[in-house]
mmCIF file of C-alpha atoms in Angstrom:
data_model
loop_
_atom_site.group_PDB
_atom_site.id
_atom_site.type_symbol
_atom_site.label_atom_id
_atom_site.label_comp_id
_atom_site.label_asym_id
_atom_site.label_seq_id
_atom_site.Cartn_x
_atom_site.Cartn_y
_atom_site.Cartn_z
ATOM 1 C CA PRO A 280 -221.634 119.189 -23.394
ATOM 2 C CA SER A 281 -221.423 122.744 -22.076
ATOM 3 C CA TRP A 282 -218.104 124.391 -21.279
ATOM 4 C CA GLY A 283 -218.987 124.345 -17.559
ATOM 5 C CA PRO A 284 -217.969 126.681 -14.727
ATOM 6 C CA HIS A 285 -214.395 125.440 -14.160
ATOM 7 C CA ARG A 286 -211.165 126.633 -15.787
ATOM 8 C CA LEU A 287 -207.937 124.652 -16.013
ATOM 9 C CA ALA A 288 -204.433 126.084 -15.599
ATOM 10 C CA LEU A 289 -202.216 123.815 -17.699
ATOM 11 C CA LEU A 290 -198.779 124.132 -16.044
ATOM 12 C CA VAL A 291 -195.902 123.063 -18.302
ATOM 13 C CA PRO A 292 -192.400 123.022 -16.770
ATOM 14 C CA PHE A 293 -190.004 123.920 -19.553
ATOM 15 C CA ARG A 294 -186.427 124.553 -20.582
ATOM 16 C CA GLU A 295 -185.083 124.784 -24.143
ATOM 17 C CA ARG A 296 -187.330 122.170 -25.803
ATOM 18 C CA PHE A 297 -188.760 124.580 -28.365
ATOM 19 C CA GLU A 298 -189.505 121.978 -31.031
ATOM 20 C CA GLU A 299 -191.653 120.111 -28.479
ATOM 21 C CA LEU A 300 -193.342 123.347 -27.411
ATOM 22 C CA LEU A 301 -194.309 124.168 -30.999
ATOM 23 C CA ALA A 302 -196.094 120.815 -31.220
ATOM 24 C CA PHE A 303 -197.521 120.819 -27.691
ATOM 25 C CA VAL A 304 -199.344 124.172 -27.458
ATOM 26 C CA PRO A 305 -201.549 123.927 -30.576
ATOM 27 C CA TYR A 306 -202.198 120.219 -30.001
ATOM 28 C CA MET A 307 -203.345 120.683 -26.389
ATOM 29 C CA HIS A 308 -205.400 123.765 -27.234
ATOM 30 C CA ARG A 309 -207.292 121.793 -29.894
ATOM 31 C CA PHE A 310 -207.621 118.713 -27.661
ATOM 32 C CA LEU A 311 -209.046 120.622 -24.691
ATOM 33 C CA SER A 312 -211.245 122.880 -26.810
ATOM 34 C CA LYS A 313 -212.784 119.854 -28.507
ATOM 35 C CA LYS A 314 -213.611 118.507 -25.045
ATOM 36 C CA LYS A 315 -214.984 121.951 -24.058
ATOM 37 C CA ILE A 316 -212.491 122.339 -21.223
ATOM 38 C CA ARG A 317 -211.917 126.025 -20.511
ATOM 39 C CA HIS A 318 -208.168 126.384 -20.094
ATOM 40 C CA HIS A 319 -205.100 128.611 -19.987
ATOM 41 C CA ILE A 320 -201.702 127.169 -20.971
ATOM 42 C CA PHE A 321 -198.747 128.410 -18.906
ATOM 43 C CA ILE A 322 -195.232 127.648 -20.150
ATOM 44 C CA LEU A 323 -192.997 127.759 -17.072
ATOM 45 C CA ASN A 324 -189.641 128.568 -18.633
ATOM 46 C CA GLN A 325 -186.670 128.285 -16.246
ATOM 47 C CA VAL A 326 -184.110 130.905 -17.309
ATOM 48 C CA ASP A 327 -181.662 130.889 -14.372
ATOM 49 C CA HIS A 328 -178.354 128.993 -14.298
ATOM 50 C CA PHE A 329 -179.383 126.382 -11.743
ATOM 51 C CA ARG A 330 -180.234 122.786 -12.599
ATOM 52 C CA PHE A 331 -183.779 122.138 -13.816
ATOM 53 C CA ASN A 332 -186.351 122.044 -11.010
ATOM 54 C CA ARG A 333 -189.703 120.756 -12.273
ATOM 55 C CA ALA A 334 -191.403 120.882 -8.861
ATOM 56 C CA SER A 335 -190.454 124.484 -8.103
ATOM 57 C CA LEU A 336 -191.627 125.553 -11.560
ATOM 58 C CA ILE A 337 -195.020 123.961 -10.889
ATOM 59 C CA ASN A 338 -195.206 125.772 -7.543
ATOM 60 C CA VAL A 339 -194.466 129.057 -9.317
ATOM 61 C CA GLY A 340 -197.026 128.313 -12.027
ATOM 62 C CA PHE A 341 -199.635 127.630 -9.371
ATOM 63 C CA LEU A 342 -198.912 130.932 -7.593
ATOM 64 C CA GLU A 343 -198.876 132.921 -10.851
ATOM 65 C CA SER A 344 -201.880 131.307 -12.553
ATOM 66 C CA GLY A 345 -204.434 133.801 -11.225
ATOM 67 C CA ASN A 346 -207.864 133.567 -9.677
ATOM 68 C CA ASP A 347 -209.707 132.818 -12.926
ATOM 69 C CA THR A 348 -208.508 129.181 -12.863
ATOM 70 C CA ASP A 349 -209.663 126.751 -10.171
ATOM 71 C CA TYR A 350 -207.715 123.575 -11.014
ATOM 72 C CA ILE A 351 -204.333 122.664 -12.431
ATOM 73 C CA ALA A 352 -202.733 120.057 -14.647
ATOM 74 C CA MET A 353 -199.052 119.338 -14.083
ATOM 75 C CA HIS A 354 -198.267 118.438 -17.678
ATOM 76 C CA ASP A 355 -195.024 117.268 -19.284
ATOM 77 C CA VAL A 356 -194.332 119.056 -22.573
ATOM 78 C CA ASP A 357 -193.307 115.800 -24.282
ATOM 79 C CA LEU A 358 -196.518 113.857 -23.569
ATOM 80 C CA LEU A 359 -199.516 114.241 -25.897
ATOM 81 C CA PRO A 360 -202.846 112.506 -25.172
ATOM 82 C CA LEU A 361 -204.020 110.544 -28.210
ATOM 83 C CA ASN A 362 -207.256 109.119 -26.800
ATOM 84 C CA GLU A 363 -210.107 111.657 -26.827
ATOM 85 C CA HIS A 364 -211.853 109.799 -23.990
ATOM 86 C CA LEU A 365 -209.186 110.839 -21.471
ATOM 87 C CA ASP A 366 -210.751 112.981 -18.759
ATOM 88 C CA TYR A 367 -209.381 116.488 -18.125
ATOM 89 C CA SER A 368 -212.430 117.750 -16.236
ATOM 90 C CA PHE A 369 -212.494 119.258 -12.741
ATOM 91 C CA PRO A 370 -211.155 116.618 -10.272
ATOM 92 C CA GLU A 371 -213.553 117.431 -7.463
ATOM 93 C CA THR A 372 -213.073 114.251 -5.411
ATOM 94 C CA GLY A 373 -209.262 114.206 -5.455
ATOM 95 C CA PRO A 374 -206.132 114.137 -7.661
ATOM 96 C CA PHE A 375 -206.744 112.528 -11.052
ATOM 97 C CA HIS A 376 -203.716 110.903 -12.688
ATOM 98 C CA VAL A 377 -204.324 111.061 -16.443
ATOM 99 C CA ALA A 378 -201.002 109.400 -17.399
ATOM 100 C CA SER A 379 -201.591 106.335 -15.245
ATOM 101 C CA PRO A 380 -199.068 103.466 -15.051
ATOM 102 C CA GLU A 381 -201.341 101.280 -17.193
ATOM 103 C CA LEU A 382 -201.250 103.863 -19.993
ATOM 104 C CA HIS A 383 -197.932 105.725 -19.823
ATOM 105 C CA PRO A 384 -195.472 104.413 -22.435
ATOM 106 C CA LEU A 385 -192.506 104.331 -20.011
ATOM 107 C CA TYR A 386 -193.430 104.313 -16.305
ATOM 108 C CA HIS A 387 -195.524 101.478 -14.923
ATOM 109 C CA TYR A 388 -195.013 101.335 -11.139
ATOM 110 C CA THR A 389 -198.122 101.603 -8.971
ATOM 111 C CA THR A 390 -197.231 104.795 -7.072
ATOM 112 C CA TYR A 391 -196.328 106.754 -10.228
ATOM 113 C CA VAL A 392 -198.113 110.140 -10.446
ATOM 114 C CA GLY A 393 -195.928 111.941 -13.010
ATOM 115 C CA GLY A 394 -196.553 112.933 -16.609
ATOM 116 C CA ILE A 395 -200.048 114.422 -16.304
ATOM 117 C CA LEU A 396 -201.765 114.973 -12.950
ATOM 118 C CA LEU A 397 -204.885 117.057 -12.270
ATOM 119 C CA LEU A 398 -205.682 118.645 -8.892
ATOM 120 C CA THR A 399 -208.057 121.292 -7.637
ATOM 121 C CA LYS A 400 -206.221 124.343 -6.354
ATOM 122 C CA GLN A 401 -207.625 123.627 -2.902
ATOM 123 C CA HIS A 402 -206.118 120.132 -2.896
ATOM 124 C CA TYR A 403 -202.748 121.395 -4.156
ATOM 125 C CA GLU A 404 -202.636 123.897 -1.292
ATOM 126 C CA LEU A 405 -203.586 121.118 1.133
ATOM 127 C CA CYS A 406 -200.400 119.303 0.044
ATOM 128 C CA ASN A 407 -198.376 122.544 0.365
ATOM 129 C CA GLY A 408 -197.496 122.038 -3.293
ATOM 130 C CA MET A 409 -194.342 120.154 -4.244
ATOM 131 C CA SER A 410 -190.934 120.021 -2.591
ATOM 132 C CA ASN A 411 -188.369 122.544 -3.868
ATOM 133 C CA ARG A 412 -185.414 120.279 -2.979
ATOM 134 C CA PHE A 413 -185.347 118.275 -6.230
ATOM 135 C CA TRP A 414 -182.818 119.746 -8.672
ATOM 136 C CA GLY A 415 -182.075 117.694 -11.768
ATOM 137 C CA TRP A 416 -184.277 114.948 -13.174
ATOM 138 C CA GLY A 417 -186.553 112.638 -11.227
ATOM 139 C CA ARG A 418 -188.002 111.745 -7.799
ATOM 140 C CA GLU A 419 -190.040 114.921 -7.212
ATOM 141 C CA ASP A 420 -193.296 113.242 -8.261
ATOM 142 C CA ASP A 421 -192.582 110.234 -6.007
ATOM 143 C CA GLU A 422 -192.222 112.625 -3.058
ATOM 144 C CA PHE A 423 -195.441 114.354 -4.117
ATOM 145 C CA TYR A 424 -197.296 111.022 -4.038
ATOM 146 C CA ARG A 425 -196.381 110.783 -0.348
ATOM 147 C CA ARG A 426 -197.645 114.338 0.212
ATOM 148 C CA ILE A 427 -200.957 113.394 -1.392
ATOM 149 C CA LYS A 428 -201.330 110.428 0.954
ATOM 150 C CA ARG A 429 -200.308 112.514 3.964
ATOM 151 C CA ALA A 430 -203.014 115.052 3.079
ATOM 152 C CA GLY A 431 -205.606 112.258 3.189
ATOM 153 C CA LEU A 432 -206.301 112.389 -0.546
ATOM 154 C CA GLN A 433 -206.874 109.431 -2.856
ATOM 155 C CA VAL A 434 -205.403 109.324 -6.367
ATOM 156 C CA ARG A 435 -207.925 108.343 -9.044
ATOM 157 C CA ARG A 436 -207.030 107.100 -12.517
ATOM 158 C CA PRO A 437 -208.779 106.593 -15.881
ATOM 159 C CA SER A 438 -211.108 103.658 -16.398
ATOM 160 C CA GLY A 439 -212.435 102.194 -19.626
ATOM 161 C CA ILE A 440 -209.417 103.299 -21.686
ATOM 162 C CA THR A 441 -208.500 100.415 -23.999
ATOM 163 C CA THR A 442 -205.567 101.927 -25.913
ATOM 164 C CA GLY A 443 -202.925 100.804 -23.370
ATOM 165 C CA TYR A 444 -199.413 102.114 -23.979
ATOM 166 C CA GLU A 445 -200.619 103.692 -27.239
ATOM 167 C CA THR A 446 -202.741 106.195 -25.273
ATOM 168 C CA PHE A 447 -200.032 108.885 -25.429
ATOM 169 C CA GLN A 448 -197.410 110.072 -27.857
ATOM 170 C CA HIS A 449 -194.076 110.544 -26.113
ATOM 171 C CA LEU A 450 -192.056 113.182 -27.966
ATOM 172 C CA HIS A 451 -188.857 112.855 -25.953
ATOM 173 C CA ASP A 452 -185.802 111.592 -27.822
ATOM 174 C CA PRO A 453 -183.261 110.363 -25.228
ATOM 175 C CA ALA A 454 -180.454 110.367 -27.795
ATOM 176 C CA TRP A 455 -181.079 114.053 -28.530
ATOM 177 C CA ARG A 456 -182.165 115.263 -25.070
ATOM 178 C CA LYS A 457 -180.009 113.792 -22.322
ATOM 179 C CA ARG A 458 -181.688 113.866 -18.908
ATOM 180 C CA ASP A 459 -179.801 115.461 -16.028
ATOM 181 C CA GLN A 460 -179.634 112.416 -13.762
ATOM 182 C CA LYS A 461 -176.458 113.339 -11.884
ATOM 183 C CA ARG A 462 -176.529 112.946 -8.093
ATOM 184 C CA ILE A 463 -174.264 115.521 -6.440
ATOM 185 C CA ALA A 464 -173.031 115.822 -2.829
ATOM 186 C CA ALA A 465 -175.685 114.408 -0.448
ATOM 187 C CA GLN A 466 -178.362 114.336 -3.152
ATOM 188 C CA LYS A 467 -178.271 110.545 -3.510
ATOM 189 C CA GLN A 468 -179.308 110.113 0.134
ATOM 190 C CA GLU A 469 -181.657 113.112 0.232
ATOM 191 C CA GLN A 470 -183.693 112.166 -2.860
ATOM 192 C CA PHE A 471 -185.697 109.514 -0.982
ATOM 193 C CA LYS A 472 -186.585 111.693 2.000
ATOM 194 C CA VAL A 473 -189.948 113.380 2.559
ATOM 195 C CA ASP A 474 -189.747 117.170 2.760
ATOM 196 C CA ARG A 475 -192.157 118.014 5.584
ATOM 197 C CA GLU A 476 -191.300 121.722 5.726
ATOM 198 C CA GLY A 477 -190.975 123.137 2.228
ATOM 199 C CA GLY A 478 -193.253 123.585 -0.772
ATOM 200 C CA LEU A 479 -195.554 126.390 -1.822
ATOM 201 C CA ASN A 480 -194.728 128.216 1.389
ATOM 202 C CA ASN A 481 -191.025 128.690 0.641
ATOM 203 C CA VAL A 482 -190.439 128.574 -3.125
ATOM 204 C CA ARG A 483 -188.004 131.383 -4.004
ATOM 205 C CA TYR A 484 -188.269 132.944 -7.449
ATOM 206 C CA ARG A 485 -188.586 136.045 -9.579
ATOM 207 C CA ILE A 486 -190.609 136.488 -12.777
ATOM 208 C CA GLU A 487 -188.245 137.993 -15.341
ATOM 209 C CA SER A 488 -191.014 138.446 -17.910
ATOM 210 C CA ARG A 489 -194.560 137.398 -18.694
ATOM 211 C CA THR A 490 -195.520 137.169 -22.365
ATOM 212 C CA ASP A 491 -198.794 136.190 -24.006
ATOM 213 C CA LEU A 492 -198.114 134.323 -27.245
ATOM 214 C CA SER A 493 -199.990 132.568 -30.010
ATOM 215 C CA VAL A 494 -198.458 129.349 -31.369
ATOM 216 C CA ALA A 495 -200.115 128.373 -34.661
ATOM 217 C CA GLY A 496 -203.233 130.207 -33.478
ATOM 218 C CA ALA A 497 -203.214 128.656 -29.989
ATOM 219 C CA PRO A 498 -202.855 131.087 -27.051
ATOM 220 C CA CYS A 499 -200.468 130.568 -24.158
ATOM 221 C CA THR A 500 -198.560 132.561 -21.557
ATOM 222 C CA VAL A 501 -194.796 132.174 -21.213
ATOM 223 C CA LEU A 502 -193.393 132.939 -17.763
ATOM 224 C CA ASN A 503 -189.624 133.405 -17.761
ATOM 225 C CA ILE A 504 -188.755 132.266 -14.240
ATOM 226 C CA LEU A 505 -185.593 132.836 -12.225
ATOM 227 C CA LEU A 506 -185.489 130.302 -9.404
ATOM 228 C CA ASP A 507 -183.309 130.895 -6.372
ATOM 229 C CA CYS A 508 -181.341 128.309 -4.416
ATOM 230 C CA ASP A 509 -179.912 128.193 -0.915
ATOM 231 C CA THR A 510 -176.685 126.306 -1.596
ATOM 232 C CA ASN A 511 -176.323 125.552 2.101
ATOM 233 C CA GLU A 512 -179.643 123.692 2.027
ATOM 234 C CA THR A 513 -179.402 122.067 -1.408
ATOM 235 C CA PRO A 514 -175.826 122.317 -2.740
ATOM 236 C CA TRP A 515 -176.837 120.009 -5.603
ATOM 237 C CA CYS A 516 -178.739 122.840 -7.343
ATOM 238 C CA THR A 517 -175.532 123.653 -9.229
ATOM 239 C CA PHE A 518 -173.005 121.524 -11.082
ATOM 240 C CA GLY A 519 -170.114 123.400 -9.447
#
């Protein structure tokens, strides 16, 4: 197959998991190159002192990914595709959920769209990106599923993949990397609400630095990102 006209921005929300990064970048570069997917890997490294915000990092990655890419993959750094038949091509007809519930080693509920999700840039803008209100671990992708439906888009998933829960390698070690699952102040009630106002249009950030790196011969760009938080709006962005 030819390399085709499209170019993927692989957006990887990140904080401190350097051993996973060292495995992820060369693996994904080889995987996508073998499939002749033109791509640029962006490591979205959160360097502020707020709690981790996966959704805001993806919004920033989208805004900073440049005009030479026309679709994105929201891609967890601890999830490696093992089956070469998985499709990472341009998702013209709507969001394509690579890490579908039938294949993901951990999450199997029907509305799950986390792990690895492909969208055209046009479709991501149609959803106004992701909500910036989710600090700490979890729920931001569930809210994004509702945005997708509200935008009139249909999530597609892989077919003909027979490797089941062995389709991906999950690098995360819960004993070594504790997830920030605390619910602070009103966060427990707020986490199930749909954010109809915020997203791409109001993500607040500053790029501290932008560095092009090679990891074992595989190119990537590391964005050191300082997110900002309105503690009146989302007081749960800090542990204080």
